PDB file of C-alpha atoms in Angstrom:
ATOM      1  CA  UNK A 284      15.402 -15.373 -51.149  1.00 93.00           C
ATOM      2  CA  UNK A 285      14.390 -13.497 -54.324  1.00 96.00           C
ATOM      3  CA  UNK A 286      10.937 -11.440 -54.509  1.00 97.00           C
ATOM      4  CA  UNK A 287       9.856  -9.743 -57.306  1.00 98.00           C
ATOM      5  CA  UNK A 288       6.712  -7.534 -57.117  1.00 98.00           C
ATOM      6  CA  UNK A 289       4.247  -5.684 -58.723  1.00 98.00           C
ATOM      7  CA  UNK A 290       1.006  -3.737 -58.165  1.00 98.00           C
ATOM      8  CA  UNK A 291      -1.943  -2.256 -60.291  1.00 98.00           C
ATOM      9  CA  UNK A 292      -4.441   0.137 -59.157  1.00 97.00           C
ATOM     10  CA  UNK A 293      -7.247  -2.034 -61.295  1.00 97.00           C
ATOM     11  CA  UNK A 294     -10.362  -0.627 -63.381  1.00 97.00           C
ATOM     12  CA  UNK A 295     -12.672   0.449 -60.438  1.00 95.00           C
ATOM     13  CA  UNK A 296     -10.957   1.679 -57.477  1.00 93.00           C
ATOM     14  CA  UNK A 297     -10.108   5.605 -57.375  1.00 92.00           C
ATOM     15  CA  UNK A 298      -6.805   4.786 -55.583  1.00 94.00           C
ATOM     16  CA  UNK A 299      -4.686   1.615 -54.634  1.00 96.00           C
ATOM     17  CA  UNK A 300      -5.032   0.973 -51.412  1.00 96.00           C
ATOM     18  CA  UNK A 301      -2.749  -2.542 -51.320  1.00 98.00           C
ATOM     19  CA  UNK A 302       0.653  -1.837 -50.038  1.00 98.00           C
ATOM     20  CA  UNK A 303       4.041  -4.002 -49.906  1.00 98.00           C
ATOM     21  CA  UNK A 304       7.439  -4.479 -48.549  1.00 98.00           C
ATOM     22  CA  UNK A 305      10.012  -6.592 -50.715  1.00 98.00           C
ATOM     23  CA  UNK A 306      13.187  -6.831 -49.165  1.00 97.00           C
ATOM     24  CA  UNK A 307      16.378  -4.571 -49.867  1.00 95.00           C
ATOM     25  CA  UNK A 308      19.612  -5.987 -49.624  1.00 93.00           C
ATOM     26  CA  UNK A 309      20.769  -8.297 -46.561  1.00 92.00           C
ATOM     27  CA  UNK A 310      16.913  -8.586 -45.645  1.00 95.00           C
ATOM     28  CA  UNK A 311      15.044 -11.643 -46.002  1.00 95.00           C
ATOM     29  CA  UNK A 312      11.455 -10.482 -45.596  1.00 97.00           C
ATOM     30  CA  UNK A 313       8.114  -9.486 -47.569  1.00 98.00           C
ATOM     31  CA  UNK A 314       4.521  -8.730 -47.216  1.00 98.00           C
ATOM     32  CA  UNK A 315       1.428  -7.509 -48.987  1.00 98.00           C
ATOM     33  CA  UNK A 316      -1.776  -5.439 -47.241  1.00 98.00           C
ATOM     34  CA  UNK A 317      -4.732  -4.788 -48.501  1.00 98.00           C
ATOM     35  CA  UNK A 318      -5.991  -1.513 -46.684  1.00 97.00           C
ATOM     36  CA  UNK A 319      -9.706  -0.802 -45.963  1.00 93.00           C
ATOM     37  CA  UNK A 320     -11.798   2.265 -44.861  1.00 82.00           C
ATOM     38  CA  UNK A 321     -13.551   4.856 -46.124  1.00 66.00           C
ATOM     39  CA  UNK A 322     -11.582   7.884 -47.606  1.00 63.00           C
ATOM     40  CA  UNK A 323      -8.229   7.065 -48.406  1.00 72.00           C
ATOM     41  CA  UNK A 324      -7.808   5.137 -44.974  1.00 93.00           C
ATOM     42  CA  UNK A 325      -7.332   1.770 -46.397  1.00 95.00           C
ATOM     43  CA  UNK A 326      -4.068   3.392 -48.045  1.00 96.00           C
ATOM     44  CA  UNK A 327      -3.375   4.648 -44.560  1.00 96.00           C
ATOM     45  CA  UNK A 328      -3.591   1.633 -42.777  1.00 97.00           C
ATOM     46  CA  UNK A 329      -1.879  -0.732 -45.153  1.00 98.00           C
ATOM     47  CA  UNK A 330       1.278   2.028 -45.751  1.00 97.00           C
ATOM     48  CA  UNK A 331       1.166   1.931 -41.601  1.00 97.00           C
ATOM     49  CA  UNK A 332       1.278  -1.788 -41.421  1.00 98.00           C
ATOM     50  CA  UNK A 333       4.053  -2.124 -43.955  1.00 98.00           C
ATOM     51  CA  UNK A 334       5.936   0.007 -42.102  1.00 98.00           C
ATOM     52  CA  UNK A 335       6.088  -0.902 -39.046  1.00 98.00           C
ATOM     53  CA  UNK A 336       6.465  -4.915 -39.859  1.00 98.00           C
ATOM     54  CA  UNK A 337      10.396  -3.015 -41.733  1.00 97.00           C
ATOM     55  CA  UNK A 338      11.085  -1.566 -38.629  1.00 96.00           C
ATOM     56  CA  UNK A 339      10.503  -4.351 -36.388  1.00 96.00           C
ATOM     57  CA  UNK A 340      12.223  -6.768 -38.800  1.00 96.00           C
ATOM     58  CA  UNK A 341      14.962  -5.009 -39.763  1.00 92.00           C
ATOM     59  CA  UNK A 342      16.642  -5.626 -36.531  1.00 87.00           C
ATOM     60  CA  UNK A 343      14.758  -7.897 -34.721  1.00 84.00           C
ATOM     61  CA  UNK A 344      15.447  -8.797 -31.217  1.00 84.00           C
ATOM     62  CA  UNK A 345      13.541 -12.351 -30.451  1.00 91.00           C
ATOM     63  CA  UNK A 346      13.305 -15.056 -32.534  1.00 94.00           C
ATOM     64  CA  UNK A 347      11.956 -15.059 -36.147  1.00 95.00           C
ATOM     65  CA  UNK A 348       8.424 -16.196 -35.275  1.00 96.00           C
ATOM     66  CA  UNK A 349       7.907 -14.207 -32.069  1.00 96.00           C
ATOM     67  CA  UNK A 350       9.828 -11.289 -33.921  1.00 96.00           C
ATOM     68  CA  UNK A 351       6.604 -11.428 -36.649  1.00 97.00           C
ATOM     69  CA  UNK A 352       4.131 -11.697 -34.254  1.00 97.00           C
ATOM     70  CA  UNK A 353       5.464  -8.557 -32.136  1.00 97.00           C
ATOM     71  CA  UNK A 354       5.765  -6.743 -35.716  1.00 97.00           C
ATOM     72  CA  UNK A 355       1.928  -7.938 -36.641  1.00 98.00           C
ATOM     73  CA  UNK A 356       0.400  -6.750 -33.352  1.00 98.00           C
ATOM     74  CA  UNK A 357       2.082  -3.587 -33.047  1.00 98.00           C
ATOM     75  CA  UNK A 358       0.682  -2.972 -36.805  1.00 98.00           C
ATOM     76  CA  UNK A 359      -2.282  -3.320 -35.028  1.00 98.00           C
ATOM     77  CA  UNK A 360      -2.042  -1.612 -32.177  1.00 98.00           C
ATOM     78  CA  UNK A 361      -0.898   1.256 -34.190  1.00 97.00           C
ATOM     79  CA  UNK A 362      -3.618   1.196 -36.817  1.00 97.00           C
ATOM     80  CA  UNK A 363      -6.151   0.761 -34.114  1.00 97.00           C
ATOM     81  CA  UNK A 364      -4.991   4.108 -32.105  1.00 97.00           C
ATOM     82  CA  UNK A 365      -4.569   6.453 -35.623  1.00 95.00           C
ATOM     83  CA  UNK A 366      -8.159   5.287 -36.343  1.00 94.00           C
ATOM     84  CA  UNK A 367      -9.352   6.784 -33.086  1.00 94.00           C
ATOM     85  CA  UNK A 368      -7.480   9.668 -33.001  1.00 93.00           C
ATOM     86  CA  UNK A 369      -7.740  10.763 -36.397  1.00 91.00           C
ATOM     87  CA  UNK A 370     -11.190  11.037 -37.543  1.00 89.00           C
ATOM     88  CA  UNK A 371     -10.228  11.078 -40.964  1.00 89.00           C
ATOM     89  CA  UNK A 372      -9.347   7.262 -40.145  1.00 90.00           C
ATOM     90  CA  UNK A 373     -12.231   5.939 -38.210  1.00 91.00           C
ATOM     91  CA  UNK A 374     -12.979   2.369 -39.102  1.00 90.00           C
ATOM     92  CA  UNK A 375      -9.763   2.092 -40.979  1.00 96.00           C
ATOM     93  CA  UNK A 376      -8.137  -1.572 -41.222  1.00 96.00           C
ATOM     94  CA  UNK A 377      -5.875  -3.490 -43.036  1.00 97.00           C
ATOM     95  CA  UNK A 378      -5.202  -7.379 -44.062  1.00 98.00           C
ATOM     96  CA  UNK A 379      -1.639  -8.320 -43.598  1.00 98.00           C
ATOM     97  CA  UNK A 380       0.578 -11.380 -45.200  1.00 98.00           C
ATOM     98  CA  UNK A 381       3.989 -11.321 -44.461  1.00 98.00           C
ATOM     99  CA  UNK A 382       7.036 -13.803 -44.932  1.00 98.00           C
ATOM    100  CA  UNK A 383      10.414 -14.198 -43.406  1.00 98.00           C
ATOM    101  CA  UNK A 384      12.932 -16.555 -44.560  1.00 97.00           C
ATOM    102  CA  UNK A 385      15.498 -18.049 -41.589  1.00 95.00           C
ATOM    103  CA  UNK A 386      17.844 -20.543 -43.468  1.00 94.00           C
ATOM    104  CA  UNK A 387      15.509 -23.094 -45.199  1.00 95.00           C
ATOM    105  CA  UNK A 388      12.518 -22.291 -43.142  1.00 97.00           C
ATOM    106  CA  UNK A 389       9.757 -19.878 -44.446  1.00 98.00           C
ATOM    107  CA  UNK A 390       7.859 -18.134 -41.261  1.00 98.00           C
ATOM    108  CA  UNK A 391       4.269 -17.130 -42.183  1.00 98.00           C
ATOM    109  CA  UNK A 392       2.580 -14.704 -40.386  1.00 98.00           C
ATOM    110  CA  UNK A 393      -1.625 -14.107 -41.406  1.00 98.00           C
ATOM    111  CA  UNK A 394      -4.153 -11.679 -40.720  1.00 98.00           C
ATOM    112  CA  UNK A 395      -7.404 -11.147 -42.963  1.00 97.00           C
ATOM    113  CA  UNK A 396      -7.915 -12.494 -46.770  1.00 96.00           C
ATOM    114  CA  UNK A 397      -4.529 -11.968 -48.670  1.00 97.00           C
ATOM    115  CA  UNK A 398      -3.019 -15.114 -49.315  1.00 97.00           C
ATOM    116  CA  UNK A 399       0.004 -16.872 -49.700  1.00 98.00           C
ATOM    117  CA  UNK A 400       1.043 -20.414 -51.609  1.00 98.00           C
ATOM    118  CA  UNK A 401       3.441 -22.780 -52.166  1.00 98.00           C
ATOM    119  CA  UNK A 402       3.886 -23.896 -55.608  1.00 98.00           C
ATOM    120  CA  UNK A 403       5.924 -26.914 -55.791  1.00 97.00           C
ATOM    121  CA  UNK A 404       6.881 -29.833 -57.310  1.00 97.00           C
ATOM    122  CA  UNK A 405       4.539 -28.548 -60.304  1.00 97.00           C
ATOM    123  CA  UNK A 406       1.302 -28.010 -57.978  1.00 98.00           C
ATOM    124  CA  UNK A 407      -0.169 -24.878 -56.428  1.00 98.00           C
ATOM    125  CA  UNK A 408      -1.128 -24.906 -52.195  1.00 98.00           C
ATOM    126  CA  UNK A 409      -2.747 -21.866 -50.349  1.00 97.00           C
ATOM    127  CA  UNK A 410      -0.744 -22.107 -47.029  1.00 98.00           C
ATOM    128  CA  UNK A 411      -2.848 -19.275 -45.413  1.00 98.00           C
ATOM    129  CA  UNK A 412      -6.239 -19.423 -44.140  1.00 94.00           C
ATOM    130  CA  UNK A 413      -8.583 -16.584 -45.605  1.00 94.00           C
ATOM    131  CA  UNK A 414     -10.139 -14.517 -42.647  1.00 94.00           C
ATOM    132  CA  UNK A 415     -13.829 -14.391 -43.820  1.00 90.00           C
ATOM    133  CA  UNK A 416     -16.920 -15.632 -43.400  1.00 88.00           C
ATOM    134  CA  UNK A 417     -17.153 -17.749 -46.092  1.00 86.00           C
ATOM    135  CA  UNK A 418     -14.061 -19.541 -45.060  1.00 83.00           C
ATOM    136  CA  UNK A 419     -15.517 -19.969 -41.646  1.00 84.00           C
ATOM    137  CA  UNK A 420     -18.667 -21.388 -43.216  1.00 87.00           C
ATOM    138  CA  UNK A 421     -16.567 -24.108 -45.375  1.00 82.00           C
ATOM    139  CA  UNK A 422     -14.954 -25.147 -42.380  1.00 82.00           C
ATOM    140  CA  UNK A 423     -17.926 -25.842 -41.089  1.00 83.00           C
ATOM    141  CA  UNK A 424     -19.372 -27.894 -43.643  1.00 87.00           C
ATOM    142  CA  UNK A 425     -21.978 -24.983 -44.080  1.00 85.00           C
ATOM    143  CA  UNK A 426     -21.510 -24.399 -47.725  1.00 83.00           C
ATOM    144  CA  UNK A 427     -18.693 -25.575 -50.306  1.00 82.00           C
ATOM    145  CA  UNK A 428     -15.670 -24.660 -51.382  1.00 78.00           C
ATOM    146  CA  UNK A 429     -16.925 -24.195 -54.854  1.00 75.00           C
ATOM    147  CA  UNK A 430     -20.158 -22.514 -53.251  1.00 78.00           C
ATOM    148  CA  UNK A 431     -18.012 -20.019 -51.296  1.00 77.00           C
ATOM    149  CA  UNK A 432     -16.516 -18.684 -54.821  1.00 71.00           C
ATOM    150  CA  UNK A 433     -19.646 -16.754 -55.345  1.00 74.00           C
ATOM    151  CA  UNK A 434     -21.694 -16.526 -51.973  1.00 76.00           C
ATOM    152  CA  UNK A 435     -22.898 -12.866 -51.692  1.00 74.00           C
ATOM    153  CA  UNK A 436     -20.610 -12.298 -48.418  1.00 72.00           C
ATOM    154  CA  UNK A 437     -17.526 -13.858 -49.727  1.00 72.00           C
ATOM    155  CA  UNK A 438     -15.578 -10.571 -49.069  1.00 74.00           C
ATOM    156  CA  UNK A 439     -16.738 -10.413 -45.506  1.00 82.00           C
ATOM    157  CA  UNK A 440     -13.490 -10.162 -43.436  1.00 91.00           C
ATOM    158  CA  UNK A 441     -13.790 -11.431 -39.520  1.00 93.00           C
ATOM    159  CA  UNK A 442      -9.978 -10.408 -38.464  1.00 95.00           C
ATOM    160  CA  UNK A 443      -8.052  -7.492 -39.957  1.00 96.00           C
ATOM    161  CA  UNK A 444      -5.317  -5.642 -38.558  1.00 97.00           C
ATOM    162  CA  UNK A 445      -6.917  -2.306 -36.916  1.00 96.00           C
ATOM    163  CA  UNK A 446     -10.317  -3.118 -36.039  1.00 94.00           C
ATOM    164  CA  UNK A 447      -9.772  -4.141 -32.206  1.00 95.00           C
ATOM    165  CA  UNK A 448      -7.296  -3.012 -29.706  1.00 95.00           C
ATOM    166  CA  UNK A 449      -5.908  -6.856 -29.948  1.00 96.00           C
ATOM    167  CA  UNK A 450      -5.494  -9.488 -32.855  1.00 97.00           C
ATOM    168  CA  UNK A 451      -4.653 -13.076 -33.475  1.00 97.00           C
ATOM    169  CA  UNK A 452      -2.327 -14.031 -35.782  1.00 98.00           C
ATOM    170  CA  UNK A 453      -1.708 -17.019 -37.455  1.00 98.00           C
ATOM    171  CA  UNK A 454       2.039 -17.972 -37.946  1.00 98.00           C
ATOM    172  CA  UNK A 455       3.111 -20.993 -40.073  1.00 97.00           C
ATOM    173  CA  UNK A 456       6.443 -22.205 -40.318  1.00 97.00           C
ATOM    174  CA  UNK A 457       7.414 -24.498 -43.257  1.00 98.00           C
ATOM    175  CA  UNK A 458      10.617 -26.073 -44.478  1.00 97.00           C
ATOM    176  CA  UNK A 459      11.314 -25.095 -47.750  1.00 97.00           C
ATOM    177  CA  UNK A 460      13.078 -26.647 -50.800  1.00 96.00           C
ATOM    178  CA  UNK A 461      15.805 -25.089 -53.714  1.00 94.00           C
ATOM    179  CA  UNK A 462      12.825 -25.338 -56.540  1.00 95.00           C
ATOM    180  CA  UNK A 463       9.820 -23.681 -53.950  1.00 97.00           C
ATOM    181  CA  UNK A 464       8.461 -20.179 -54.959  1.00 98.00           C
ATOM    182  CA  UNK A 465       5.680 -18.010 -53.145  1.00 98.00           C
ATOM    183  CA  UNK A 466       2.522 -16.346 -53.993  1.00 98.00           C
ATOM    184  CA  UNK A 467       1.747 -13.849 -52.063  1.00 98.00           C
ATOM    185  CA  UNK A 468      -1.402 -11.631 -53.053  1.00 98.00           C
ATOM    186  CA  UNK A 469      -4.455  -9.698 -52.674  1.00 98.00           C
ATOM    187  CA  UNK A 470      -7.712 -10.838 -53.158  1.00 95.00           C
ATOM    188  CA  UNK A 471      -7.820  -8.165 -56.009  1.00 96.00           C
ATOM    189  CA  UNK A 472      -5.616 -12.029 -57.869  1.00 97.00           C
ATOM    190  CA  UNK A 473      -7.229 -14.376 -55.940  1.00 95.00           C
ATOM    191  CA  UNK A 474     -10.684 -13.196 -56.670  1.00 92.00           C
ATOM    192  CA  UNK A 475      -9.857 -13.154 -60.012  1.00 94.00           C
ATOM    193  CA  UNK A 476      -7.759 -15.976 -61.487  1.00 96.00           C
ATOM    194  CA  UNK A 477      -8.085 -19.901 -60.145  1.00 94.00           C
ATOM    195  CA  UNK A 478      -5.463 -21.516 -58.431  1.00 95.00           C
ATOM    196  CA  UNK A 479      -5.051 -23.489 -61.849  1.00 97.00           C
ATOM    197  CA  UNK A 480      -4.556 -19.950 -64.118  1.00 97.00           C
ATOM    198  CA  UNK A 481      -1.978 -19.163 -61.140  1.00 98.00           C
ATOM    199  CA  UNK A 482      -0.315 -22.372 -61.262  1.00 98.00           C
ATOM    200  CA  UNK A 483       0.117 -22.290 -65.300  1.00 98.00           C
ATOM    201  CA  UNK A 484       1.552 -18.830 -65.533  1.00 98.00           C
ATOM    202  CA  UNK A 485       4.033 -19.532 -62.182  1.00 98.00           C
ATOM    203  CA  UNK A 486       5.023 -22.748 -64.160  1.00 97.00           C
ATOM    204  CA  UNK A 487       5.469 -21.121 -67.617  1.00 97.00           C
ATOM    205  CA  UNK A 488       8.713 -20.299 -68.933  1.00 95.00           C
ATOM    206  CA  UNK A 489       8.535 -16.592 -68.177  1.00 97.00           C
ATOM    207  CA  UNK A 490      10.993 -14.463 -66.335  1.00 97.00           C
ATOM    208  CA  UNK A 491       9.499 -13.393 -63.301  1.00 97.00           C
ATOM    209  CA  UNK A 492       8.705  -9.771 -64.100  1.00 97.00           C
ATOM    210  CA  UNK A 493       6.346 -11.103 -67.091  1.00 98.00           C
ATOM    211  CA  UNK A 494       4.718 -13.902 -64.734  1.00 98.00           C
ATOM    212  CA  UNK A 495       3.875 -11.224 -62.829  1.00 98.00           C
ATOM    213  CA  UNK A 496       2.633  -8.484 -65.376  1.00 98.00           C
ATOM    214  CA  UNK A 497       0.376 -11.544 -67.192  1.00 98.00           C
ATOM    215  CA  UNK A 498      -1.181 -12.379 -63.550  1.00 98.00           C
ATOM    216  CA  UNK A 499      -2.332  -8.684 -63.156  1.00 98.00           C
ATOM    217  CA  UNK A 500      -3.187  -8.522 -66.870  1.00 98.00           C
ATOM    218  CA  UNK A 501      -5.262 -11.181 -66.490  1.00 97.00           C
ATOM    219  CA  UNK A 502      -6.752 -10.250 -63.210  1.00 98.00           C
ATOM    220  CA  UNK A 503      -7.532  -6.598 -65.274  1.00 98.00           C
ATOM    221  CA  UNK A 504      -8.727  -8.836 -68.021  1.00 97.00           C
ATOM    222  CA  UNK A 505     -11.668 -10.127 -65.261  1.00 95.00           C
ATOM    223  CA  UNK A 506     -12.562  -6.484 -64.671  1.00 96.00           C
ATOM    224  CA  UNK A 507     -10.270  -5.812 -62.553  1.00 96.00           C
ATOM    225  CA  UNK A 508     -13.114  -4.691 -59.631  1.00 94.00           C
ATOM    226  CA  UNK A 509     -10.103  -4.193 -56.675  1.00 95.00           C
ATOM    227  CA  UNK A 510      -6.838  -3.154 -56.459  1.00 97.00           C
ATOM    228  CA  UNK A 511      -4.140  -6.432 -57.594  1.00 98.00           C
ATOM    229  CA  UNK A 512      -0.825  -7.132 -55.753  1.00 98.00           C
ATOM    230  CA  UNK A 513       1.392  -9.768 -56.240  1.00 98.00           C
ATOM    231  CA  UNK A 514       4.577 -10.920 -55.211  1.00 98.00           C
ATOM    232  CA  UNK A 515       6.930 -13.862 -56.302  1.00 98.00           C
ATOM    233  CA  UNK A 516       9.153 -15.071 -54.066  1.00 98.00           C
ATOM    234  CA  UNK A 517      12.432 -17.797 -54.407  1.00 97.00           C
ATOM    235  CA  UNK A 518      14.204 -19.638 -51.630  1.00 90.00           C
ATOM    236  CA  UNK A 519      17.626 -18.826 -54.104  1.00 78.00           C
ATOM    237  CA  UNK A 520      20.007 -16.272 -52.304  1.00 65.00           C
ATOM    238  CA  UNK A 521      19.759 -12.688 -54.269  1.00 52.00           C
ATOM    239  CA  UNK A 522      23.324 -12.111 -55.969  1.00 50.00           C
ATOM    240  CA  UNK A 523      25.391  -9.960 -53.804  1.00 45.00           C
TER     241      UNK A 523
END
């Protein structure tokens, strides 16, 4: 795998509190979290997540997909005790999307409203569920997809990393193909651009570093309202 990332503070938010891991040599994992809390304890609780998911998956000791979960949880567990020890932290939390290549199989793991999709074969899918309300209420036939793009609560999250002393996490595991590549963002993109803007710039003839830089300057171009992370990532082997 190759994953190129970037990052942008936006136009509103006195400090970025997204963080992300892309993968150093020999590794073949990534993640973005999008930290939340008052203070700077978003920052805290997304840097905390990040960094625990590199320790546990540096050297993991179980299989790929248990080896995310245990990394996702202990995130949790960890965020969850700082936030009621430190009072500077109360209330802290973070979302967390994280992806682990084994061979030709991409391992998923999900928790809150960053996202991640698949774009091949020249079309864009959101692989992730979002953890919100709004989601919930599509699912349920309450509103529509279309209606859920501007409902008043759309930023509601219903599962974050750090809120509880336990979490569910979704884990996906799909087999991937030579031509795939993977989103993986904030909401700070998502909210902004439509799947068809993402589609169009991941298809244009760009290097990767300027697909990326055009995503956040369009997201900035929107008004930029939260803090934009994005991360590109091919199933080619990084040159040795």
């Amino acid at each position: 795998m190759r994953v190129y990332a970037a990052t942008d503070i936006g136009r509103v938010r006195p400090i970025n509190e997204d963080s992300y891991y892309a993968p150093k040599p020999g590794e073949y994992f990534c993640a973005v979290a999008d930290g939340m809390g008052g203070h700077n304890a978003g920052e805290v609780a997304s840097a905390l997540a990040i960094r625990v998911l590199e320790e546990e998956m540096r050297t993991p000791t179980q299989p790929t997909e248990e080896a995310l979960r245990r990394a996702v949880e202990r995130a949790n567990a960890e965020i969850y005790r700082a936030s009621q020890e430190r009072k500077d932290c109360s209330g802290m939390g973070t979302t967390i999307t994280a992806l682990c290549m084994e061979g030709k199989t991409a391992h998923i793991a999900q928790v809150g409203d960053s996202r991640a999709y698949l774009i091949r074969n020249r079309a864009i899918l959101q692989v992730t569920t979002d953890h919100t309300l709004v989601e919930e209420m599509v699912l349920s036939g309450l509103i529509t997809p279309s209606e859920a793009l501007t409902h008043p609560k759309r930023n509601y999250i219903t599962r974050a990393l750090g809120t509880a002393e336990t979490v569910e996490v979704d884990l996906l595991r799909l087999d991937t193909r030579p031509d795939d590549v993977f989103l993986l963002c904030s909401d700070g993109l998502s909210n902004s651009l439509s799947e068809r803007e993402l589609l169009e710039i991941a298809l244009s003839g760009m290097r990767m570093e300027d697909k990326l830089k055009t995503l956040i300057e369009r997201a900035l171009h929107r008004g930029g309202h939260d803090n934009i992370t994005a991360l590109l990532v091919t199933c080619e082997e990084a040159p040795q």
